[in-house]
């Protein structure tokens, strides 16, 4: 079999066994295809079983010379590693050449975080006298209270609300389930929206279980959530680069500043690897250092 046959079978495996979204599936296959194209361009007529670690390292160097960011190189390498893990699982190869290839070092950008006062300022400018305002307040309260990704917010279902015990059932990346707490204030605005606003929206078929709807009665879109938050930030005169993810960053940072266990924060965020969560510990230290510089009398 040639590369194309292996790539096709890998795609079938990802779809059936890993239940990946269409976008994730395409990204994985596209990355393997890039590697295959590179080998061909380099004049190397070799099959996946003949690839050595050095071939993968040279491919990463080639990407770096093209100006591909380290984060993108890491994502591509992750796809190659998944491909070879699959081939090992299928016993198509006897050794995995990607095992000793290390992920390019990524300088993680510290995300923008809102202060407690900025959160209050944002919420205060939302007009609760309109149906959209009540919905938008509930959405932002949930984003900040539970640290959800924007996709998790728009996919949130009424059947996954356990507000009597203060929890939401979230289906995150790769269909992984987790239960996250929701604060009393956020739950109050959410209940008010569902009972007083959403109940009056004529819901379109197949949208009956989604919590947040647009005027047409269909699930609210990612783009619309981004636009709403940009508009609210503008009204609140907040100069930071605000997005739905900003509330997730703020949620995690405020928890850690308050003394929360980083492992507990990892579980609430749904991070597979704790190193992803540790960026908030670093941010915590940066905030404390800045506070010292601003307010200590001998700084």
PDB file of C-alpha atoms in Angstrom:
ATOM      1  CA  UNK A   1       0.000   0.000   0.000  1.00  0.00           C
ATOM      2  CA  UNK A   2       1.089   3.585  -0.647  1.00  0.00           C
ATOM      3  CA  UNK A   3       0.808   6.663   1.568  1.00  0.00           C
ATOM      4  CA  UNK A   4      -2.678   7.555   0.307  1.00  0.00           C
ATOM      5  CA  UNK A   5      -4.112   4.180   1.342  1.00  0.00           C
ATOM      6  CA  UNK A   6      -2.585   4.462   4.818  1.00  0.00           C
ATOM      7  CA  UNK A   7      -3.871   8.026   5.204  1.00  0.00           C
ATOM      8  CA  UNK A   8      -7.358   6.973   4.112  1.00  0.00           C
ATOM      9  CA  UNK A   9      -7.429   4.082   6.612  1.00  0.00           C
ATOM     10  CA  UNK A  10      -6.133   6.400   9.353  1.00  0.00           C
ATOM     11  CA  UNK A  11      -9.020   8.774   8.566  1.00  0.00           C
ATOM     12  CA  UNK A  12     -11.530   5.929   8.903  1.00  0.00           C
ATOM     13  CA  UNK A  13      -9.994   4.972  12.273  1.00  0.00           C
ATOM     14  CA  UNK A  14     -10.186   8.567  13.566  1.00  0.00           C
ATOM     15  CA  UNK A  15     -13.794   8.895  12.481  1.00  0.00           C
ATOM     16  CA  UNK A  16     -15.052   5.584  13.856  1.00  0.00           C
ATOM     17  CA  UNK A  17     -12.828   4.972  16.874  1.00  0.00           C
ATOM     18  CA  UNK A  18     -11.937   8.462  18.070  1.00  0.00           C
ATOM     19  CA  UNK A  19     -15.195  10.220  17.130  1.00  0.00           C
ATOM     20  CA  UNK A  20     -13.327  13.349  16.043  1.00  0.00           C
ATOM     21  CA  UNK A  21     -15.154  16.349  14.627  1.00  0.00           C
ATOM     22  CA  UNK A  22     -14.961  16.922  10.869  1.00  0.00           C
ATOM     23  CA  UNK A  23     -12.575  19.864  11.364  1.00  0.00           C
ATOM     24  CA  UNK A  24     -10.189  17.892  13.610  1.00  0.00           C
ATOM     25  CA  UNK A  25     -10.294  14.936  11.228  1.00  0.00           C
ATOM     26  CA  UNK A  26      -9.411  17.104   8.228  1.00  0.00           C
ATOM     27  CA  UNK A  27      -6.579  18.777  10.171  1.00  0.00           C
ATOM     28  CA  UNK A  28      -5.004  15.425  11.094  1.00  0.00           C
ATOM     29  CA  UNK A  29      -5.172  14.088   7.527  1.00  0.00           C
ATOM     30  CA  UNK A  30      -3.916  17.363   6.071  1.00  0.00           C
ATOM     31  CA  UNK A  31      -0.863  17.266   8.363  1.00  0.00           C
ATOM     32  CA  UNK A  32       0.037  13.682   7.374  1.00  0.00           C
ATOM     33  CA  UNK A  33      -0.395  14.643   3.730  1.00  0.00           C
ATOM     34  CA  UNK A  34       2.034  17.538   4.247  1.00  0.00           C
ATOM     35  CA  UNK A  35       4.636  15.109   5.576  1.00  0.00           C
ATOM     36  CA  UNK A  36       4.057  12.709   2.681  1.00  0.00           C
ATOM     37  CA  UNK A  37       4.373  15.571   0.159  1.00  0.00           C
ATOM     38  CA  UNK A  38       7.619  16.703   1.831  1.00  0.00           C
ATOM     39  CA  UNK A  39       9.163  13.231   1.528  1.00  0.00           C
ATOM     40  CA  UNK A  40       8.234  13.103  -2.153  1.00  0.00           C
ATOM     41  CA  UNK A  41       9.620  16.603  -2.745  1.00  0.00           C
ATOM     42  CA  UNK A  42      12.857  15.577  -1.016  1.00  0.00           C
ATOM     43  CA  UNK A  43      13.154  12.647  -3.438  1.00  0.00           C
ATOM     44  CA  UNK A  44      12.528  10.036  -0.758  1.00  0.00           C
ATOM     45  CA  UNK A  45      10.369   7.242  -2.169  1.00  0.00           C
ATOM     46  CA  UNK A  46       9.741   5.571   1.174  1.00  0.00           C
ATOM     47  CA  UNK A  47       6.690   4.086   2.833  1.00  0.00           C
ATOM     48  CA  UNK A  48       5.546   4.925   6.392  1.00  0.00           C
ATOM     49  CA  UNK A  49       7.345   1.833   7.747  1.00  0.00           C
ATOM     50  CA  UNK A  50      10.650   3.091   6.313  1.00  0.00           C
ATOM     51  CA  UNK A  51      10.484   6.545   7.895  1.00  0.00           C
ATOM     52  CA  UNK A  52      13.122   7.300  10.528  1.00  0.00           C
ATOM     53  CA  UNK A  53      13.159   9.906  13.287  1.00  0.00           C
ATOM     54  CA  UNK A  54      15.665  11.948  11.258  1.00  0.00           C
ATOM     55  CA  UNK A  55      13.158  12.285   8.400  1.00  0.00           C
ATOM     56  CA  UNK A  56      10.587  13.778  10.776  1.00  0.00           C
ATOM     57  CA  UNK A  57      13.166  16.120  12.351  1.00  0.00           C
ATOM     58  CA  UNK A  58      14.234  17.379   8.912  1.00  0.00           C
ATOM     59  CA  UNK A  59      10.570  17.914   8.031  1.00  0.00           C
ATOM     60  CA  UNK A  60      10.125  20.085  11.145  1.00  0.00           C
ATOM     61  CA  UNK A  61      13.275  22.051  10.216  1.00  0.00           C
ATOM     62  CA  UNK A  62      11.827  22.538   6.745  1.00  0.00           C
ATOM     63  CA  UNK A  63       8.592  23.902   8.266  1.00  0.00           C
ATOM     64  CA  UNK A  64      10.598  26.262  10.486  1.00  0.00           C
ATOM     65  CA  UNK A  65      12.481  27.613   7.428  1.00  0.00           C
ATOM     66  CA  UNK A  66       9.116  28.294   5.782  1.00  0.00           C
ATOM     67  CA  UNK A  67       8.252  30.464   8.777  1.00  0.00           C
ATOM     68  CA  UNK A  68       5.687  28.053  10.240  1.00  0.00           C
ATOM     69  CA  UNK A  69       5.159  28.935  13.917  1.00  0.00           C
ATOM     70  CA  UNK A  70       6.370  26.559  16.617  1.00  0.00           C
ATOM     71  CA  UNK A  71       2.763  26.049  17.762  1.00  0.00           C
ATOM     72  CA  UNK A  72       1.764  24.936  14.248  1.00  0.00           C
ATOM     73  CA  UNK A  73       4.847  22.673  14.029  1.00  0.00           C
ATOM     74  CA  UNK A  74       3.802  21.101  17.341  1.00  0.00           C
ATOM     75  CA  UNK A  75       0.290  20.500  16.038  1.00  0.00           C
ATOM     76  CA  UNK A  76       1.615  18.874  12.856  1.00  0.00           C
ATOM     77  CA  UNK A  77       4.000  16.682  14.859  1.00  0.00           C
ATOM     78  CA  UNK A  78       1.077  15.672  17.075  1.00  0.00           C
ATOM     79  CA  UNK A  79      -0.737  14.476  13.938  1.00  0.00           C
ATOM     80  CA  UNK A  80       2.295  12.489  12.792  1.00  0.00           C
ATOM     81  CA  UNK A  81       2.638  10.889  16.233  1.00  0.00           C
ATOM     82  CA  UNK A  82      -1.066   9.935  16.210  1.00  0.00           C
ATOM     83  CA  UNK A  83      -0.629   8.433  12.727  1.00  0.00           C
ATOM     84  CA  UNK A  84       2.290   6.264  13.848  1.00  0.00           C
ATOM     85  CA  UNK A  85       0.525   5.268  17.044  1.00  0.00           C
ATOM     86  CA  UNK A  86      -2.317   4.024  14.834  1.00  0.00           C
ATOM     87  CA  UNK A  87       0.089   2.066  12.599  1.00  0.00           C
ATOM     88  CA  UNK A  88       1.618   0.462  15.688  1.00  0.00           C
ATOM     89  CA  UNK A  89      -1.859  -0.420  16.963  1.00  0.00           C
ATOM     90  CA  UNK A  90      -2.644  -2.075  13.640  1.00  0.00           C
ATOM     91  CA  UNK A  91       0.752  -3.866  13.732  1.00  0.00           C
ATOM     92  CA  UNK A  92       1.532  -2.373  10.329  1.00  0.00           C
ATOM     93  CA  UNK A  93       4.964  -1.264  11.597  1.00  0.00           C
ATOM     94  CA  UNK A  94       7.335  -2.671  14.200  1.00  0.00           C
ATOM     95  CA  UNK A  95       8.781   0.602  15.466  1.00  0.00           C
ATOM     96  CA  UNK A  96       7.490   4.146  15.886  1.00  0.00           C
ATOM     97  CA  UNK A  97       9.948   6.676  14.387  1.00  0.00           C
ATOM     98  CA  UNK A  98       8.162   9.606  16.044  1.00  0.00           C
ATOM     99  CA  UNK A  99       8.782   8.455  19.627  1.00  0.00           C
ATOM    100  CA  UNK A 100      12.119  10.237  20.020  1.00  0.00           C
ATOM    101  CA  UNK A 101      11.109  13.370  18.119  1.00  0.00           C
ATOM    102  CA  UNK A 102      10.492  16.144  20.643  1.00  0.00           C
ATOM    103  CA  UNK A 103       7.823  18.784  20.314  1.00  0.00           C
ATOM    104  CA  UNK A 104       9.197  22.222  19.298  1.00  0.00           C
ATOM    105  CA  UNK A 105       9.379  24.577  22.244  1.00  0.00           C
ATOM    106  CA  UNK A 106       6.421  26.937  22.348  1.00  0.00           C
ATOM    107  CA  UNK A 107       6.592  30.275  24.112  1.00  0.00           C
ATOM    108  CA  UNK A 108       3.084  30.412  25.499  1.00  0.00           C
ATOM    109  CA  UNK A 109       1.504  33.820  25.181  1.00  0.00           C
ATOM    110  CA  UNK A 110       0.034  35.079  28.421  1.00  0.00           C
ATOM    111  CA  UNK A 111      -3.679  35.605  27.690  1.00  0.00           C
ATOM    112  CA  UNK A 112      -5.594  38.769  28.512  1.00  0.00           C
ATOM    113  CA  UNK A 113      -7.428  38.470  31.809  1.00  0.00           C
ATOM    114  CA  UNK A 114     -10.191  40.676  33.167  1.00  0.00           C
ATOM    115  CA  UNK A 115     -10.063  41.995  36.707  1.00  0.00           C
ATOM    116  CA  UNK A 116     -13.067  41.498  38.984  1.00  0.00           C
ATOM    117  CA  UNK A 117     -13.948  45.157  38.480  1.00  0.00           C
ATOM    118  CA  UNK A 118     -13.815  44.799  34.689  1.00  0.00           C
ATOM    119  CA  UNK A 119     -16.115  41.773  34.895  1.00  0.00           C
ATOM    120  CA  UNK A 120     -18.565  43.862  36.943  1.00  0.00           C
ATOM    121  CA  UNK A 121     -18.286  46.760  34.467  1.00  0.00           C
ATOM    122  CA  UNK A 122     -19.038  44.461  31.540  1.00  0.00           C
ATOM    123  CA  UNK A 123     -22.076  42.939  33.194  1.00  0.00           C
ATOM    124  CA  UNK A 124     -23.379  46.341  34.299  1.00  0.00           C
ATOM    125  CA  UNK A 125     -23.718  47.718  30.739  1.00  0.00           C
ATOM    126  CA  UNK A 126     -25.972  44.895  29.520  1.00  0.00           C
ATOM    127  CA  UNK A 127     -29.572  46.063  29.107  1.00  0.00           C
ATOM    128  CA  UNK A 128     -31.658  43.490  30.982  1.00  0.00           C
ATOM    129  CA  UNK A 129     -34.928  45.058  29.804  1.00  0.00           C
ATOM    130  CA  UNK A 130     -34.543  43.391  26.384  1.00  0.00           C
ATOM    131  CA  UNK A 131     -34.805  39.650  25.635  1.00  0.00           C
ATOM    132  CA  UNK A 132     -31.356  39.706  23.997  1.00  0.00           C
ATOM    133  CA  UNK A 133     -29.862  41.502  26.992  1.00  0.00           C
ATOM    134  CA  UNK A 134     -31.223  38.893  29.420  1.00  0.00           C
ATOM    135  CA  UNK A 135     -29.818  36.122  27.224  1.00  0.00           C
ATOM    136  CA  UNK A 136     -26.439  37.835  26.836  1.00  0.00           C
ATOM    137  CA  UNK A 137     -26.132  38.395  30.597  1.00  0.00           C
ATOM    138  CA  UNK A 138     -26.879  34.698  31.207  1.00  0.00           C
ATOM    139  CA  UNK A 139     -24.307  33.654  28.589  1.00  0.00           C
ATOM    140  CA  UNK A 140     -21.512  35.798  30.019  1.00  0.00           C
ATOM    141  CA  UNK A 141     -22.364  34.764  33.573  1.00  0.00           C
ATOM    142  CA  UNK A 142     -22.085  31.095  32.540  1.00  0.00           C
ATOM    143  CA  UNK A 143     -18.825  31.653  30.619  1.00  0.00           C
ATOM    144  CA  UNK A 144     -17.189  33.298  33.614  1.00  0.00           C
ATOM    145  CA  UNK A 145     -18.781  31.177  36.348  1.00  0.00           C
ATOM    146  CA  UNK A 146     -17.928  27.802  34.782  1.00  0.00           C
ATOM    147  CA  UNK A 147     -14.952  28.536  32.512  1.00  0.00           C
ATOM    148  CA  UNK A 148     -16.559  27.094  29.387  1.00  0.00           C
ATOM    149  CA  UNK A 149     -15.135  27.158  25.879  1.00  0.00           C
ATOM    150  CA  UNK A 150     -17.363  29.013  23.409  1.00  0.00           C
ATOM    151  CA  UNK A 151     -18.245  25.725  21.660  1.00  0.00           C
ATOM    152  CA  UNK A 152     -19.274  24.220  24.993  1.00  0.00           C
ATOM    153  CA  UNK A 153     -21.470  27.254  25.657  1.00  0.00           C
ATOM    154  CA  UNK A 154     -23.357  27.111  22.362  1.00  0.00           C
ATOM    155  CA  UNK A 155     -23.720  23.319  22.616  1.00  0.00           C
ATOM    156  CA  UNK A 156     -25.009  23.496  26.207  1.00  0.00           C
ATOM    157  CA  UNK A 157     -28.301  21.611  26.540  1.00  0.00           C
ATOM    158  CA  UNK A 158     -31.205  22.012  28.931  1.00  0.00           C
ATOM    159  CA  UNK A 159     -31.061  18.271  29.615  1.00  0.00           C
ATOM    160  CA  UNK A 160     -27.483  18.752  30.879  1.00  0.00           C
ATOM    161  CA  UNK A 161     -28.354  21.390  33.476  1.00  0.00           C
ATOM    162  CA  UNK A 162     -28.373  20.241  37.095  1.00  0.00           C
ATOM    163  CA  UNK A 163     -29.004  23.636  38.637  1.00  0.00           C
ATOM    164  CA  UNK A 164     -30.643  22.214  41.759  1.00  0.00           C
ATOM    165  CA  UNK A 165     -27.207  20.900  42.782  1.00  0.00           C
ATOM    166  CA  UNK A 166     -25.221  23.651  41.018  1.00  0.00           C
ATOM    167  CA  UNK A 167     -23.602  21.669  38.171  1.00  0.00           C
ATOM    168  CA  UNK A 168     -23.485  21.578  34.371  1.00  0.00           C
ATOM    169  CA  UNK A 169     -22.735  18.450  32.359  1.00  0.00           C
ATOM    170  CA  UNK A 170     -20.304  19.501  29.643  1.00  0.00           C
ATOM    171  CA  UNK A 171     -19.298  17.549  26.545  1.00  0.00           C
ATOM    172  CA  UNK A 172     -15.849  18.909  25.715  1.00  0.00           C
ATOM    173  CA  UNK A 173     -13.138  18.158  23.182  1.00  0.00           C
ATOM    174  CA  UNK A 174     -13.131  14.619  21.711  1.00  0.00           C
ATOM    175  CA  UNK A 175     -16.575  14.100  23.314  1.00  0.00           C
ATOM    176  CA  UNK A 176     -15.060  13.961  26.805  1.00  0.00           C
ATOM    177  CA  UNK A 177     -17.612  14.490  29.547  1.00  0.00           C
ATOM    178  CA  UNK A 178     -17.065  16.516  32.692  1.00  0.00           C
ATOM    179  CA  UNK A 179     -19.236  18.103  35.371  1.00  0.00           C
ATOM    180  CA  UNK A 180     -18.452  21.708  36.258  1.00  0.00           C
ATOM    181  CA  UNK A 181     -19.942  23.820  39.054  1.00  0.00           C
ATOM    182  CA  UNK A 182     -21.964  26.938  38.342  1.00  0.00           C
ATOM    183  CA  UNK A 183     -22.199  29.822  40.800  1.00  0.00           C
ATOM    184  CA  UNK A 184     -25.472  30.927  42.385  1.00  0.00           C
ATOM    185  CA  UNK A 185     -25.568  34.277  40.540  1.00  0.00           C
ATOM    186  CA  UNK A 186     -24.919  32.655  37.161  1.00  0.00           C
ATOM    187  CA  UNK A 187     -27.560  29.988  37.883  1.00  0.00           C
ATOM    188  CA  UNK A 188     -30.049  32.715  38.841  1.00  0.00           C
ATOM    189  CA  UNK A 189     -29.582  34.589  35.539  1.00  0.00           C
ATOM    190  CA  UNK A 190     -29.653  31.333  33.591  1.00  0.00           C
ATOM    191  CA  UNK A 191     -32.947  30.223  35.181  1.00  0.00           C
ATOM    192  CA  UNK A 192     -34.443  33.684  34.611  1.00  0.00           C
ATOM    193  CA  UNK A 193     -33.473  33.564  30.914  1.00  0.00           C
ATOM    194  CA  UNK A 194     -34.873  30.037  30.421  1.00  0.00           C
ATOM    195  CA  UNK A 195     -38.151  30.696  32.240  1.00  0.00           C
ATOM    196  CA  UNK A 196     -38.887  34.258  31.107  1.00  0.00           C
ATOM    197  CA  UNK A 197     -37.193  34.705  27.720  1.00  0.00           C
ATOM    198  CA  UNK A 198     -36.404  31.389  26.089  1.00  0.00           C
ATOM    199  CA  UNK A 199     -39.861  30.017  26.884  1.00  0.00           C
ATOM    200  CA  UNK A 200     -41.334  32.703  24.579  1.00  0.00           C
ATOM    201  CA  UNK A 201     -39.065  31.947  21.602  1.00  0.00           C
ATOM    202  CA  UNK A 202     -40.631  29.817  18.823  1.00  0.00           C
ATOM    203  CA  UNK A 203     -37.996  27.049  18.719  1.00  0.00           C
ATOM    204  CA  UNK A 204     -37.111  25.481  15.370  1.00  0.00           C
ATOM    205  CA  UNK A 205     -37.045  21.664  15.041  1.00  0.00           C
ATOM    206  CA  UNK A 206     -33.836  19.991  16.295  1.00  0.00           C
ATOM    207  CA  UNK A 207     -33.065  23.000  18.516  1.00  0.00           C
ATOM    208  CA  UNK A 208     -35.437  22.192  21.380  1.00  0.00           C
ATOM    209  CA  UNK A 209     -32.711  21.160  23.829  1.00  0.00           C
ATOM    210  CA  UNK A 210     -30.164  23.932  23.207  1.00  0.00           C
ATOM    211  CA  UNK A 211     -30.054  26.505  25.996  1.00  0.00           C
ATOM    212  CA  UNK A 212     -29.022  29.628  24.095  1.00  0.00           C
ATOM    213  CA  UNK A 213     -31.062  30.528  21.020  1.00  0.00           C
ATOM    214  CA  UNK A 214     -31.104  33.403  18.554  1.00  0.00           C
ATOM    215  CA  UNK A 215     -34.242  35.328  17.551  1.00  0.00           C
ATOM    216  CA  UNK A 216     -35.057  32.739  14.884  1.00  0.00           C
ATOM    217  CA  UNK A 217     -35.227  29.957  17.454  1.00  0.00           C
ATOM    218  CA  UNK A 218     -32.030  28.165  16.430  1.00  0.00           C
ATOM    219  CA  UNK A 219     -28.844  27.513  18.377  1.00  0.00           C
ATOM    220  CA  UNK A 220     -26.754  30.653  18.750  1.00  0.00           C
ATOM    221  CA  UNK A 221     -23.557  30.652  16.675  1.00  0.00           C
ATOM    222  CA  UNK A 222     -19.920  31.080  17.704  1.00  0.00           C
ATOM    223  CA  UNK A 223     -19.645  34.196  15.547  1.00  0.00           C
ATOM    224  CA  UNK A 224     -22.647  35.780  17.259  1.00  0.00           C
ATOM    225  CA  UNK A 225     -21.208  35.115  20.732  1.00  0.00           C
ATOM    226  CA  UNK A 226     -17.932  36.789  19.661  1.00  0.00           C
ATOM    227  CA  UNK A 227     -19.839  39.787  18.273  1.00  0.00           C
ATOM    228  CA  UNK A 228     -21.962  40.159  21.422  1.00  0.00           C
ATOM    229  CA  UNK A 229     -18.898  40.147  23.670  1.00  0.00           C
ATOM    230  CA  UNK A 230     -17.040  42.668  21.481  1.00  0.00           C
ATOM    231  CA  UNK A 231     -20.076  44.961  21.610  1.00  0.00           C
ATOM    232  CA  UNK A 232     -20.414  44.668  25.400  1.00  0.00           C
ATOM    233  CA  UNK A 233     -16.680  45.350  25.876  1.00  0.00           C
ATOM    234  CA  UNK A 234     -17.015  48.454  23.711  1.00  0.00           C
ATOM    235  CA  UNK A 235     -19.960  49.714  25.778  1.00  0.00           C
ATOM    236  CA  UNK A 236     -17.980  49.094  28.987  1.00  0.00           C
ATOM    237  CA  UNK A 237     -14.989  50.977  27.504  1.00  0.00           C
ATOM    238  CA  UNK A 238     -12.628  48.052  28.099  1.00  0.00           C
ATOM    239  CA  UNK A 239      -9.531  48.336  25.926  1.00  0.00           C
ATOM    240  CA  UNK A 240      -8.302  44.752  26.282  1.00  0.00           C
ATOM    241  CA  UNK A 241      -8.720  42.277  23.429  1.00  0.00           C
ATOM    242  CA  UNK A 242     -11.875  40.532  24.671  1.00  0.00           C
ATOM    243  CA  UNK A 243     -13.255  37.241  23.356  1.00  0.00           C
ATOM    244  CA  UNK A 244     -15.346  34.420  24.879  1.00  0.00           C
ATOM    245  CA  UNK A 245     -12.071  32.728  25.860  1.00  0.00           C
ATOM    246  CA  UNK A 246     -11.141  35.776  27.964  1.00  0.00           C
ATOM    247  CA  UNK A 247     -13.787  34.741  30.484  1.00  0.00           C
ATOM    248  CA  UNK A 248     -12.330  31.219  30.615  1.00  0.00           C
ATOM    249  CA  UNK A 249      -8.861  32.701  31.262  1.00  0.00           C
ATOM    250  CA  UNK A 250     -10.309  35.006  33.920  1.00  0.00           C
ATOM    251  CA  UNK A 251     -12.202  32.130  35.568  1.00  0.00           C
ATOM    252  CA  UNK A 252      -9.013  30.046  35.895  1.00  0.00           C
ATOM    253  CA  UNK A 253      -6.794  32.926  36.988  1.00  0.00           C
ATOM    254  CA  UNK A 254      -9.211  34.170  39.644  1.00  0.00           C
ATOM    255  CA  UNK A 255      -9.580  30.650  41.045  1.00  0.00           C
ATOM    256  CA  UNK A 256      -5.809  30.200  41.325  1.00  0.00           C
ATOM    257  CA  UNK A 257      -5.373  33.693  42.793  1.00  0.00           C
ATOM    258  CA  UNK A 258      -7.976  32.683  45.355  1.00  0.00           C
ATOM    259  CA  UNK A 259      -5.935  29.628  46.330  1.00  0.00           C
ATOM    260  CA  UNK A 260      -7.692  26.885  44.318  1.00  0.00           C
ATOM    261  CA  UNK A 261      -5.836  23.609  43.749  1.00  0.00           C
ATOM    262  CA  UNK A 262      -4.402  23.578  40.218  1.00  0.00           C
ATOM    263  CA  UNK A 263      -5.500  19.962  39.706  1.00  0.00           C
ATOM    264  CA  UNK A 264      -9.095  20.935  40.498  1.00  0.00           C
ATOM    265  CA  UNK A 265      -8.858  23.839  38.025  1.00  0.00           C
ATOM    266  CA  UNK A 266      -7.482  21.438  35.391  1.00  0.00           C
ATOM    267  CA  UNK A 267     -10.498  19.166  35.835  1.00  0.00           C
ATOM    268  CA  UNK A 268     -12.973  22.048  35.643  1.00  0.00           C
ATOM    269  CA  UNK A 269     -11.355  23.392  32.465  1.00  0.00           C
ATOM    270  CA  UNK A 270     -11.208  19.931  30.898  1.00  0.00           C
ATOM    271  CA  UNK A 271      -7.476  20.147  30.170  1.00  0.00           C
ATOM    272  CA  UNK A 272      -5.982  16.759  29.316  1.00  0.00           C
ATOM    273  CA  UNK A 273      -2.489  17.871  30.326  1.00  0.00           C
ATOM    274  CA  UNK A 274      -1.814  19.845  33.509  1.00  0.00           C
ATOM    275  CA  UNK A 275       0.980  21.816  31.770  1.00  0.00           C
ATOM    276  CA  UNK A 276      -1.786  23.618  29.841  1.00  0.00           C
ATOM    277  CA  UNK A 277      -3.342  24.689  33.149  1.00  0.00           C
ATOM    278  CA  UNK A 278       0.004  25.754  34.613  1.00  0.00           C
ATOM    279  CA  UNK A 279       0.044  28.835  32.366  1.00  0.00           C
ATOM    280  CA  UNK A 280      -2.469  30.294  34.851  1.00  0.00           C
ATOM    281  CA  UNK A 281      -0.039  29.693  37.707  1.00  0.00           C
ATOM    282  CA  UNK A 282       2.521  31.688  35.756  1.00  0.00           C
ATOM    283  CA  UNK A 283      -0.075  34.380  35.141  1.00  0.00           C
ATOM    284  CA  UNK A 284      -0.890  34.349  38.860  1.00  0.00           C
ATOM    285  CA  UNK A 285       2.768  35.072  39.638  1.00  0.00           C
ATOM    286  CA  UNK A 286       2.902  37.858  37.034  1.00  0.00           C
ATOM    287  CA  UNK A 287      -0.174  39.528  38.551  1.00  0.00           C
ATOM    288  CA  UNK A 288       1.268  39.330  42.064  1.00  0.00           C
ATOM    289  CA  UNK A 289       4.569  40.787  40.847  1.00  0.00           C
ATOM    290  CA  UNK A 290       2.771  43.651  39.091  1.00  0.00           C
ATOM    291  CA  UNK A 291       0.743  44.345  42.248  1.00  0.00           C
ATOM    292  CA  UNK A 292       3.971  44.570  44.249  1.00  0.00           C
ATOM    293  CA  UNK A 293       5.501  47.016  41.760  1.00  0.00           C
ATOM    294  CA  UNK A 294       2.395  49.202  41.744  1.00  0.00           C
ATOM    295  CA  UNK A 295       1.525  49.303  45.420  1.00  0.00           C
ATOM    296  CA  UNK A 296       4.523  48.427  47.579  1.00  0.00           C
ATOM    297  CA  UNK A 297       5.952  51.656  49.112  1.00  0.00           C
ATOM    298  CA  UNK A 298       9.569  50.595  48.494  1.00  0.00           C
ATOM    299  CA  UNK A 299       9.186  48.944  45.095  1.00  0.00           C
TER     300      UNK A 299
END
